[in-house]
XYZ file of N, CA and C in Angstrom:
834
model
N 61.391 117.315 128.968
C 62.447 117.826 128.093
C 61.821 118.641 126.962
N 62.393 119.773 126.703
C 61.856 120.646 125.661
C 62.199 120.104 124.284
N 61.255 120.204 123.402
C 61.476 119.754 122.024
C 61.758 120.962 121.155
N 62.638 120.747 120.169
C 62.991 121.823 119.249
C 62.512 121.463 117.857
N 61.691 122.326 117.277
C 61.293 122.166 115.889
C 62.175 123.093 115.069
N 62.964 122.526 114.162
C 63.975 123.315 113.465
C 63.652 123.401 111.986
N 63.611 124.612 111.486
C 63.477 124.861 110.057
C 64.704 125.644 109.634
N 65.320 125.248 108.543
C 66.538 125.909 108.103
C 66.285 126.742 106.869
N 67.015 127.826 106.790
C 66.977 128.651 105.584
C 68.394 128.847 105.086
N 68.623 128.551 103.847
C 69.938 128.790 103.252
C 69.975 130.224 102.782
N 70.345 131.083 103.649
C 70.264 132.520 103.383
C 71.613 133.033 102.915
N 71.629 133.694 101.812
C 72.854 134.199 101.208
C 73.116 135.618 101.669
N 74.303 135.843 102.204
C 74.669 137.180 102.668
C 76.007 137.526 102.050
N 76.028 138.485 101.145
C 77.225 138.767 100.375
C 77.603 140.227 100.460
N 78.908 140.457 100.442
C 79.387 141.811 100.210
C 79.373 142.047 98.713
N 79.318 143.290 98.233
C 79.282 143.538 96.783
C 80.428 142.878 96.045
N 81.630 142.881 96.648
C 82.786 142.296 95.965
C 82.662 140.797 95.851
N 81.866 140.181 96.710
C 81.772 138.730 96.736
C 80.589 138.198 95.960
N 79.845 139.053 95.331
C 78.556 138.690 94.765
C 78.629 137.502 93.825
N 79.707 137.425 93.040
C 79.797 136.349 92.058
C 80.809 135.286 92.459
N 81.397 135.370 93.632
C 82.501 134.479 93.952
C 82.214 133.502 95.079
N 81.185 133.720 95.889
C 80.946 132.787 96.978
C 79.483 132.780 97.361
N 79.069 131.701 98.017
C 77.712 131.603 98.518
C 77.660 130.542 99.601
N 76.648 130.669 100.465
C 76.364 129.666 101.482
C 75.206 128.818 100.972
N 75.374 127.526 100.970
C 74.317 126.654 100.451
C 74.328 125.333 101.218
N 73.390 124.467 100.866
C 73.268 123.138 101.474
C 73.198 123.207 102.996
N 72.434 124.166 103.512
C 72.310 124.302 104.962
C 71.379 123.208 105.500
N 71.831 122.534 106.535
C 71.022 121.489 107.179
C 71.390 121.471 108.659
N 70.542 120.829 109.464
C 70.840 120.808 110.899
C 70.377 119.511 111.527
N 70.855 119.311 112.748
C 70.446 118.164 113.544
C 70.599 118.522 115.017
N 69.795 117.870 115.853
C 69.919 118.021 117.299
C 70.654 116.800 117.828
N 71.753 117.038 118.552
C 72.551 115.934 119.059
C 73.156 116.321 120.398
N 72.909 115.468 121.401
C 73.457 115.683 122.747
C 73.087 117.053 123.296
N 71.877 117.482 123.043
C 71.418 118.758 123.556
C 71.938 119.963 122.807
N 72.657 119.748 121.743
C 73.207 120.826 120.925
C 72.551 120.808 119.545
N 72.574 121.953 118.893
C 72.121 122.024 117.503
C 73.346 122.150 116.611
N 73.444 121.259 115.667
C 74.541 121.302 114.704
C 74.008 121.798 113.368
N 74.579 122.872 112.889
C 74.183 123.457 111.605
C 75.286 123.169 110.595
N 74.948 122.438 109.557
C 75.902 122.093 108.504
C 75.676 123.023 107.313
N 76.749 123.403 106.673
C 76.627 124.276 105.499
C 77.824 124.075 104.584
N 77.641 124.477 103.340
C 78.720 124.438 102.355
C 79.014 125.857 101.911
N 80.277 126.213 101.950
C 80.718 127.550 101.555
C 81.530 127.430 100.275
N 81.088 128.112 99.230
C 81.814 128.080 97.969
C 82.514 129.411 97.753
N 83.581 129.377 96.978
C 84.359 130.581 96.704
C 85.685 130.197 96.090
N 86.571 131.152 95.971
C 87.906 130.891 95.461
C 88.723 130.155 96.521
N 89.655 129.317 96.080
C 90.426 128.536 97.041
C 91.294 129.408 97.933
N 91.633 130.608 97.463
C 92.512 131.465 98.241
C 91.751 132.469 99.107
N 90.420 132.479 99.036
C 89.645 133.427 99.826
C 89.444 132.918 101.257
N 89.410 133.840 102.206
C 89.040 133.523 103.581
C 87.787 134.319 103.944
N 86.992 133.757 104.865
C 85.703 134.350 105.210
C 85.533 134.438 106.723
N 84.747 135.404 107.127
C 84.261 135.472 108.506
C 82.830 134.956 108.493
N 82.585 133.856 109.192
C 81.278 133.200 109.185
C 80.597 133.427 110.532
N 79.319 133.751 110.491
C 78.534 133.940 111.715
C 77.176 133.273 111.550
N 76.565 132.955 112.680
C 75.281 132.253 112.674
C 74.220 133.116 113.363
N 73.076 133.259 112.699
C 71.936 134.009 113.232
C 70.738 133.070 113.327
N 69.805 133.407 114.208
C 68.624 132.568 114.382
C 67.375 133.449 114.446
N 66.294 132.928 113.904
C 64.993 133.608 113.961
C 64.002 132.719 114.693
N 63.203 133.341 115.561
C 62.170 132.605 116.300
C 60.770 132.992 115.838
N 60.728 133.842 114.785
C 59.416 134.281 114.279
C 59.248 133.956 112.799
N 59.798 132.810 112.390
C 59.600 132.361 111.018
C 60.452 133.060 109.988
N 61.521 133.728 110.404
C 62.417 134.378 109.466
C 62.159 135.850 109.259
N 61.239 136.436 110.037
C 60.983 137.876 109.899
C 62.118 138.707 110.487
N 62.603 138.307 111.645
C 63.742 138.994 112.270
C 64.740 137.949 112.748
N 66.007 138.344 112.781
C 67.067 137.431 113.195
C 67.855 138.028 114.356
N 68.230 137.174 115.281
C 69.070 137.571 116.403
C 70.466 136.988 116.201
N 71.466 137.774 116.564
C 72.824 137.281 116.421
C 73.812 138.399 116.182
N 75.046 138.069 115.938
C 75.518 136.694 115.780
C 75.502 135.930 117.098
N 75.210 134.646 117.019
C 75.150 133.807 118.208
C 76.536 133.668 118.821
N 76.573 133.607 120.155
C 77.844 133.601 120.876
C 78.286 132.206 121.307
N 77.340 131.385 121.715
C 77.683 130.063 122.238
C 77.832 129.055 121.095
N 78.743 129.364 120.193
C 78.955 128.524 119.015
C 80.416 128.091 118.948
N 80.617 126.910 118.413
C 81.961 126.375 118.187
C 81.993 125.715 116.818
N 83.181 125.356 116.388
C 83.328 124.700 115.088
C 83.755 125.669 114.013
N 83.178 125.516 112.848
C 83.585 126.296 111.676
C 82.838 127.620 111.634
N 83.200 128.490 112.541
C 82.564 129.788 112.670
C 83.629 130.786 113.099
N 83.437 132.045 112.709
C 84.439 133.049 113.027
C 85.311 133.357 111.826
N 86.519 133.888 112.068
C 87.381 134.294 110.956
C 88.130 133.118 110.334
N 88.731 133.387 109.187
C 89.651 132.458 108.515
C 89.001 131.138 108.128
N 87.758 131.171 107.704
C 87.084 129.978 107.191
C 87.232 129.964 105.673
N 87.573 128.792 105.141
C 87.743 128.657 103.696
C 86.602 127.830 103.106
N 86.554 127.791 101.791
C 85.462 127.085 101.124
C 85.476 125.609 101.496
N 84.310 124.995 101.404
C 84.190 123.585 101.726
C 82.964 123.317 102.576
N 82.852 122.089 103.057
C 81.736 121.683 103.909
C 82.116 121.900 105.369
N 81.216 122.524 106.125
C 81.531 122.918 107.495
C 80.361 122.628 108.429
N 80.652 122.685 109.737
C 79.637 122.464 110.764
C 79.828 123.456 111.908
N 78.722 124.057 112.343
C 78.704 124.930 113.515
C 77.867 124.245 114.596
N 78.391 124.188 115.811
C 77.656 123.616 116.942
C 77.206 124.738 117.869
N 75.907 124.785 118.142
C 75.336 125.854 118.975
C 74.776 125.265 120.260
N 75.223 125.801 121.401
C 74.685 125.420 122.709
C 73.433 126.260 122.957
N 72.324 125.796 122.422
C 71.101 126.588 122.384
C 70.547 126.861 123.781
N 70.562 125.873 124.662
C 69.992 126.044 126.002
C 70.784 127.075 126.796
N 72.080 127.086 126.607
C 72.932 128.017 127.348
C 72.720 129.458 126.905
N 72.461 129.649 125.615
C 72.358 131.010 125.104
C 70.932 131.527 125.027
N 69.968 130.649 124.762
C 68.615 131.136 124.483
C 67.583 130.163 125.055
N 67.195 130.340 126.321
C 66.147 129.473 126.889
C 64.894 129.532 126.019
N 64.350 128.349 125.712
C 63.267 128.311 124.728
C 62.108 127.466 125.212
N 61.002 127.727 124.616
C 59.863 126.824 124.695
C 59.782 126.129 123.344
N 58.790 125.267 123.189
C 58.653 124.555 121.917
C 58.372 125.555 120.804
N 59.269 125.598 119.811
C 59.124 126.608 118.770
C 59.918 126.214 117.536
N 59.686 126.967 116.485
C 60.387 126.748 115.224
C 61.544 127.734 115.107
N 62.696 127.223 114.696
C 63.878 128.064 114.518
C 64.238 128.135 113.042
N 64.607 129.307 112.615
C 65.101 129.503 111.254
C 66.530 130.025 111.364
N 67.473 129.353 110.718
C 68.876 129.746 110.811
C 69.331 130.500 109.567
N 70.236 131.408 109.793
C 70.832 132.203 108.717
C 72.351 132.151 108.883
N 73.027 131.456 107.972
C 74.493 131.393 107.979
C 75.013 132.504 107.079
N 75.826 133.378 107.637
C 76.318 134.526 106.882
C 77.836 134.445 106.727
N 78.300 134.829 105.563
C 79.740 134.790 105.280
C 80.160 136.085 104.612
N 81.263 136.612 105.070
C 81.805 137.844 104.506
C 83.274 137.627 104.174
N 83.677 138.047 102.994
C 85.070 137.892 102.580
C 85.972 138.760 103.445
N 87.014 138.139 104.000
C 88.004 138.887 104.782
C 89.384 138.857 104.143
N 89.622 137.894 103.278
C 90.905 137.805 102.582
C 90.685 137.462 101.133
N 91.111 138.335 100.231
C 90.818 138.176 98.809
C 92.013 137.676 98.014
N 93.212 137.954 98.499
C 94.397 137.606 97.726
C 95.204 136.526 98.436
N 95.722 135.548 97.685
C 96.582 134.542 98.309
C 97.931 135.148 98.669
N 98.552 134.580 99.668
C 99.865 135.057 100.062
C 100.927 134.488 99.124
N 101.812 135.355 98.670
C 102.949 134.892 97.881
C 104.013 134.355 98.826
N 104.761 133.378 98.379
C 105.795 132.794 99.226
C 107.032 132.482 98.402
N 108.170 132.677 99.011
C 109.448 132.350 98.383
C 109.669 130.847 98.468
N 110.227 130.256 97.424
C 110.540 128.832 97.462
C 111.930 128.575 96.902
N 112.497 127.474 97.325
C 113.794 127.031 96.827
C 113.779 125.509 96.772
N 114.333 124.947 95.697
C 114.325 123.499 95.507
C 115.659 123.007 94.962
N 116.005 121.796 95.368
C 117.051 121.046 94.679
C 116.368 120.288 93.549
N 116.857 120.471 92.310
C 116.250 119.813 91.152
C 117.319 119.041 90.387
N 116.889 117.972 89.743
C 117.849 117.131 89.028
C 117.131 116.280 87.999
N 117.886 115.867 86.990
C 117.448 114.810 86.086
C 118.632 113.889 85.819
N 118.462 112.938 84.932
C 119.504 111.940 84.728
C 120.787 112.537 84.169
N 120.696 113.636 83.441
C 121.878 114.238 82.818
C 122.444 115.371 83.661
N 121.592 116.279 84.079
C 122.021 117.395 84.930
C 121.512 117.116 86.342
N 122.344 116.474 87.134
C 121.907 115.964 88.429
C 122.216 116.902 89.597
N 122.738 118.077 89.308
C 122.954 119.094 90.338
C 122.228 120.356 89.889
N 121.214 120.777 90.644
C 120.454 121.937 90.191
C 119.770 122.680 91.313
N 119.400 123.897 91.015
C 118.720 124.757 91.975
C 117.615 125.518 91.255
N 116.424 125.498 91.850
C 115.297 126.283 91.345
C 114.782 127.151 92.496
N 114.580 128.434 92.231
C 114.112 129.343 93.275
C 113.234 130.414 92.654
N 112.288 130.915 93.438
C 111.398 131.955 92.931
C 110.283 132.250 93.902
N 109.170 132.742 93.371
C 108.009 133.112 94.170
C 106.789 132.315 93.704
N 106.026 131.819 94.678
C 104.772 131.127 94.404
C 103.599 132.035 94.735
N 102.553 131.968 93.913
C 101.333 132.746 94.100
C 100.385 132.373 92.981
N 99.322 133.138 92.807
C 98.462 132.893 91.652
C 99.297 132.941 90.380
N 100.102 133.970 90.239
C 101.118 134.035 89.197
C 102.450 134.310 89.887
N 103.425 133.466 89.648
C 104.750 133.634 90.232
C 105.822 133.493 89.179
N 107.048 133.377 89.622
C 108.171 133.277 88.694
C 109.282 132.458 89.345
N 110.216 132.010 88.533
C 111.344 131.247 89.070
C 112.533 131.319 88.124
N 113.677 131.022 88.660
C 114.894 130.836 87.887
C 115.472 129.474 88.220
N 116.170 128.886 87.275
C 116.667 127.522 87.468
C 118.001 127.329 86.765
N 118.935 126.698 87.446
C 120.208 126.303 86.839
C 120.463 124.844 87.203
N 120.959 124.087 86.241
C 121.311 122.686 86.455
C 122.608 122.378 85.725
N 123.299 121.394 86.215
C 124.523 120.978 85.553
C 125.009 119.659 86.124
N 126.199 119.248 85.693
C 126.836 118.074 86.279
C 128.336 118.329 86.398
N 129.037 117.405 87.018
C 130.459 117.617 87.280
C 131.284 117.640 86.005
N 130.880 116.903 84.981
C 131.636 116.902 83.731
C 131.534 118.233 82.995
N 130.574 119.071 83.393
C 130.480 120.394 82.775
C 131.704 121.244 83.095
N 132.480 120.827 84.100
C 133.708 121.542 84.460
C 134.876 121.160 83.560
N 134.713 120.105 82.776
C 135.793 119.646 81.896
C 135.721 120.329 80.534
N 136.851 120.693 80.009
C 136.914 121.232 78.649
C 137.201 120.103 77.675
N 136.731 120.275 76.453
C 136.931 119.263 75.413
C 137.498 119.956 74.180
N 138.842 120.031 74.068
C 139.449 120.758 72.953
C 139.401 120.018 71.620
N 138.990 118.755 71.650
C 138.997 117.965 70.419
C 137.593 117.459 70.099
N 137.427 117.029 68.855
C 136.135 116.525 68.393
C 136.321 115.171 67.734
N 135.468 114.234 68.126
C 135.444 112.922 67.492
C 134.358 112.941 66.429
N 134.749 112.761 65.166
C 133.799 112.826 64.062
C 134.243 111.892 62.949
N 133.278 111.175 62.410
C 133.534 110.252 61.294
C 134.651 109.275 61.624
N 134.686 108.817 62.862
C 135.628 107.778 63.251
C 137.018 108.246 63.609
N 137.257 109.555 63.667
C 138.597 110.041 63.999
C 138.505 111.280 64.882
N 139.637 111.577 65.555
C 139.732 112.731 66.442
C 140.708 113.726 65.834
N 140.346 114.987 65.868
C 141.236 116.021 65.325
C 142.350 116.362 66.319
N 143.086 115.329 66.697
C 144.171 115.478 67.669
C 145.379 116.076 66.961
N 145.940 117.164 67.527
C 147.001 117.892 66.826
C 148.282 118.032 67.632
N 148.441 117.186 68.647
C 149.670 117.236 69.430
C 150.639 116.155 68.959
N 151.918 116.376 69.262
C 152.889 115.303 69.043
C 152.631 114.238 70.096
N 152.757 113.013 69.738
C 152.419 111.932 70.639
C 151.133 111.256 70.195
N 150.559 110.505 71.115
C 149.335 109.785 70.768
C 148.412 109.744 71.989
N 147.211 109.238 71.766
C 146.234 109.155 72.855
C 145.591 107.779 72.852
N 145.006 107.445 73.991
C 144.258 106.200 74.158
C 142.917 106.542 74.808
N 141.833 106.051 74.210
C 140.518 106.277 74.816
C 140.421 105.558 76.162
N 139.768 106.200 77.101
C 139.536 105.609 78.415
C 138.041 105.340 78.582
N 137.678 104.889 79.770
C 136.258 104.647 80.067
C 135.625 105.829 80.794
N 136.331 106.941 80.845
C 135.800 108.130 81.520
C 134.933 108.948 80.560
N 133.887 108.308 80.081
C 132.990 108.951 79.124
C 131.709 109.414 79.822
N 131.030 110.353 79.220
C 129.757 110.806 79.772
C 129.394 112.186 79.265
N 128.205 112.620 79.642
C 127.708 113.911 79.178
C 128.226 115.052 80.046
N 128.720 116.076 79.377
C 128.965 117.370 80.001
C 127.748 118.230 79.674
N 126.996 118.637 80.707
C 125.718 119.303 80.438
C 125.434 120.383 81.467
N 124.753 121.417 81.000
C 124.260 122.463 81.901
C 123.077 123.161 81.247
N 122.241 123.775 82.072
C 121.062 124.498 81.596
C 120.822 125.710 82.492
N 120.315 126.768 81.897
C 119.911 127.969 82.635
C 118.556 128.414 82.093
N 117.561 128.517 82.985
C 116.197 128.811 82.546
C 115.515 129.801 83.485
N 114.442 130.373 83.001
C 113.557 131.212 83.804
C 112.135 130.946 83.344
N 111.180 131.109 84.253
C 109.805 130.825 83.867
C 108.798 131.384 84.844
N 107.542 130.982 84.647
C 106.441 131.449 85.480
C 105.768 130.258 86.157
N 105.117 130.533 87.288
C 104.310 129.540 87.982
C 102.865 130.026 88.026
N 101.949 129.073 88.075
C 100.517 129.395 88.144
C 99.869 128.472 89.165
N 99.014 129.016 90.002
C 98.352 128.259 91.061
C 96.870 128.081 90.735
N 96.466 126.909 90.206
C 95.052 126.683 89.892
C 94.235 126.192 91.079
N 94.907 125.706 92.128
C 94.204 125.179 93.292
C 95.112 125.299 94.508
N 94.514 125.117 95.666
C 95.284 125.214 96.895
C 96.384 124.161 96.910
N 97.603 124.576 97.205
C 98.772 123.702 97.339
C 99.164 123.003 96.039
N 98.685 123.495 94.910
C 99.003 122.885 93.613
C 99.442 123.986 92.656
N 100.577 123.772 91.994
C 101.152 124.785 91.122
C 101.628 124.143 89.819
N 101.533 124.903 88.744
C 102.099 124.528 87.454
C 103.239 125.479 87.138
N 104.245 124.979 86.422
C 105.330 125.868 86.018
C 105.719 125.615 84.564
N 106.169 126.681 83.915
C 106.602 126.626 82.521
C 107.740 127.617 82.348
N 108.833 127.138 81.792
C 109.987 128.011 81.612
C 110.754 127.688 80.351
N 111.700 128.527 80.056
C 112.546 128.328 78.889
C 113.901 128.973 79.105
N 114.862 128.540 78.318
C 116.209 129.088 78.438
C 117.156 128.402 77.479
N 118.394 128.274 77.904
C 119.433 127.692 77.055
C 120.022 126.477 77.750
N 120.280 125.444 76.961
C 120.901 124.241 77.487
C 121.955 123.700 76.542
N 122.847 122.891 77.104
C 123.943 122.339 76.303
C 124.284 120.951 76.822
N 124.369 119.991 75.920
C 124.764 118.625 76.251
C 125.815 118.160 75.253
N 126.990 117.826 75.744
C 128.070 117.294 74.911
C 128.503 115.956 75.480
N 128.519 114.927 74.638
C 129.020 113.637 75.095
C 130.531 113.625 74.931
N 131.237 113.430 76.043
C 132.693 113.505 76.044
C 133.308 112.117 76.103
N 134.345 111.942 75.309
C 135.142 110.720 75.317
C 136.445 111.010 76.044
N 136.721 110.227 77.093
C 137.946 110.425 77.849
C 139.164 109.907 77.088
N 140.280 110.644 77.170
C 141.510 110.282 76.452
C 142.722 110.498 77.362
N 143.600 109.509 77.429
C 144.903 109.660 78.077
C 145.948 109.929 77.002
N 146.792 110.916 77.250
C 147.806 111.326 76.271
C 149.179 110.763 76.652
N 149.940 110.339 75.610
C 151.262 109.738 75.820
C 152.253 110.297 74.803
N 153.536 110.185 75.159
C 154.611 110.509 74.209
C 155.007 109.239 73.474
N 155.512 109.432 72.249
C 156.034 108.272 71.524
C 157.341 107.799 72.140
N 158.039 108.719 72.720
C 159.331 108.392 73.317
C 159.124 107.885 74.737
N 159.121 106.613 74.896
C 159.005 106.010 76.210
C 157.587 105.785 76.686
N 156.601 106.111 75.873
C 155.191 105.906 76.247
C 154.865 106.507 77.618
N 155.317 107.739 77.797
C 155.088 108.433 79.061
C 153.742 109.160 78.999
N 152.933 108.930 80.026
C 151.641 109.614 80.076
C 151.854 111.089 80.402
N 151.277 111.959 79.588
C 151.483 113.402 79.771
C 150.228 114.131 80.249
N 149.093 113.476 80.214
C 147.886 114.153 80.666
C 146.617 113.423 80.277
N 145.511 114.033 80.639
C 144.179 113.520 80.326
C 143.376 114.622 79.664
N 142.634 114.281 78.639
C 141.817 115.273 77.948
C 140.522 114.620 77.472
N 139.721 115.398 76.751
C 138.436 114.899 76.274
C 138.191 115.349 74.841
N 137.397 114.538 74.147
C 136.938 114.891 72.804
C 135.416 114.822 72.769
N 134.794 115.816 72.142
C 133.341 115.800 71.986
C 132.945 114.821 70.887
N 131.966 113.987 71.197
C 131.447 113.048 70.211
C 130.416 113.812 69.385
N 130.780 114.158 68.163
C 129.989 115.091 67.356
C 128.535 114.653 67.177
N 128.300 113.384 67.033
C 126.940 112.910 66.786
C 126.050 112.903 68.010
N 126.614 113.180 69.182
C 125.851 113.131 70.426
C 125.965 114.443 71.206
N 126.000 115.537 70.496
C 126.064 116.862 71.116
C 124.847 117.682 70.695
N 124.239 118.337 71.656
C 123.053 119.152 71.401
C 123.124 120.425 72.232
N 122.732 121.536 71.642
C 122.644 122.792 72.388
C 121.557 123.654 71.755
N 121.028 124.574 72.552
C 119.999 125.466 72.037
C 118.907 125.722 73.052
N 117.708 125.971 72.553
C 116.575 126.324 73.408
C 116.129 125.114 74.227
N 115.932 125.334 75.510
C 115.421 124.282 76.391
C 114.103 124.737 77.013
N 113.127 123.841 77.014
C 111.814 124.101 77.607
C 111.660 123.231 78.845
N 111.091 123.821 79.883
C 110.947 123.168 81.184
C 109.498 123.322 81.635
N 108.813 122.229 81.968
C 107.431 122.330 82.438
C 107.122 121.212 83.402
N 106.141 121.461 84.272
C 105.766 120.445 85.245
C 104.820 120.991 86.289
N 104.783 120.318 87.427
C 103.878 120.696 88.510
C 104.600 120.631 89.846
N 104.049 121.354 90.824
C 104.552 121.348 92.194
C 103.398 121.074 93.151
N 103.687 120.324 94.200
C 102.726 120.049 95.260
C 103.316 120.531 96.578
N 102.516 121.289 97.318
C 102.992 121.852 98.582
C 102.280 121.193 99.754
N 103.053 120.744 100.739
C 102.532 120.186 101.973
C 103.081 121.039 103.119
N 102.276 122.050 103.504
C 102.735 123.065 104.456
C 103.974 123.748 103.880
N 105.157 123.539 104.485
C 106.373 124.171 103.954
C 107.095 123.275 102.955
N 106.754 121.991 102.913
C 107.469 121.020 102.082
C 106.959 121.084 100.647
N 107.871 121.110 99.683
C 107.506 121.308 98.278
C 108.131 120.229 97.404
N 107.289 119.515 96.666
C 107.725 118.503 95.704
C 107.411 118.976 94.291
N 108.242 118.576 93.341
C 107.965 118.927 91.947
C 108.331 117.767 91.038
N 107.662 117.718 89.904
C 107.948 116.730 88.870
C 107.646 117.371 87.526
N 108.455 117.055 86.544
C 108.244 117.654 85.232
C 109.170 117.063 84.198
N 109.303 117.778 83.105
C 110.148 117.311 82.022
C 110.838 118.464 81.325
N 111.913 118.143 80.631
C 112.654 119.134 79.854
C 112.823 118.632 78.422
N 112.898 119.577 77.516
C 113.150 119.267 76.109
C 114.221 120.225 75.609
N 115.389 119.692 75.276
C 116.498 120.498 74.772
C 116.509 120.427 73.253
N 116.215 121.560 72.629
C 116.195 121.642 71.168
C 115.229 120.629 70.557
N 114.300 120.127 71.388
C 113.334 119.109 70.977
C 114.028 117.876 70.401
N 115.244 117.627 70.917
C 116.001 116.434 70.536
C 116.338 115.570 71.743
N 116.574 116.216 72.865
C 116.938 115.501 74.086
C 115.872 115.760 75.142
N 115.292 114.689 75.687
C 114.191 114.807 76.640
C 114.577 114.141 77.955
N 114.152 114.753 79.052
C 114.485 114.238 80.377
C 113.338 114.460 81.342
N 113.213 113.556 82.308
C 112.302 113.732 83.439
C 113.052 114.442 84.553
N 112.431 115.446 85.156
C 113.064 116.232 86.207
C 112.239 116.150 87.483
N 112.920 116.019 88.617
C 112.263 115.984 89.921
C 112.941 116.972 90.853
N 112.176 117.452 91.823
C 112.731 118.411 92.765
C 112.115 118.275 94.142
N 112.869 118.716 95.147
C 112.404 118.716 96.523
C 112.938 119.971 97.192
N 112.093 120.602 98.017
C 112.543 121.838 98.639
C 111.546 122.355 99.650
N 111.545 123.668 99.827
C 110.719 124.298 100.850
C 110.159 125.613 100.336
N 108.981 125.969 100.854
C 108.350 127.259 100.564
C 108.132 127.978 101.886
N 108.389 129.269 101.897
C 108.345 130.035 103.150
C 107.297 131.151 103.062
């Protein structure tokens, strides 16, 4: 059986544009099951793709033959940064006698920009539990967001303040248990991608939260119910600038988000979202 003496060289092969962004390092090898396995680490931007090829020298690194053809594993186009392995069927491609081999792993940038993708999410928090967020994801992206709840459809012509309601109709009213926040928000913001499948977002806009007290209206004559209305609880109403921030995690097309909102820096909420990116 022929013996293989293997010497490795961590040889850097860069295009001018890649000079400061990627390198091949930590090259090592092993002989296993009659094959040579060349391990290497490729560094670069998370969004870059590379074409990787393997060369071999039989004269101590003076000249190299390749790219080698009988290779499998992490070789060829669309290789990203990380730890990789190339398996070479040496006997099939290059009949040898006992000799020293020097390997040269070469990488060339083939994709420099990440792909932008459209996304859409259902978003909600405890107050505004119906919402939609949509936009574009990329290194720098953008989004728009609207949230609200069903009570936002109710009008509140009266105000409860200092223990009384400014009720101005003939008749009287009775408070009910149909109380709760009428709330909505409209925002826009930017997204930033610091790592693969990980995004940060920050936005701002306008929000409004009014705590409504439910009221049934009656006539004095016969105590006949004439309708239902609402009064805003003055001490529990907030409106103004709303800030929205958080993170998104992408699993293929599936997109999760978590974050928080601050309305006028008085009302704070945790926000979660689920959706898809295309």
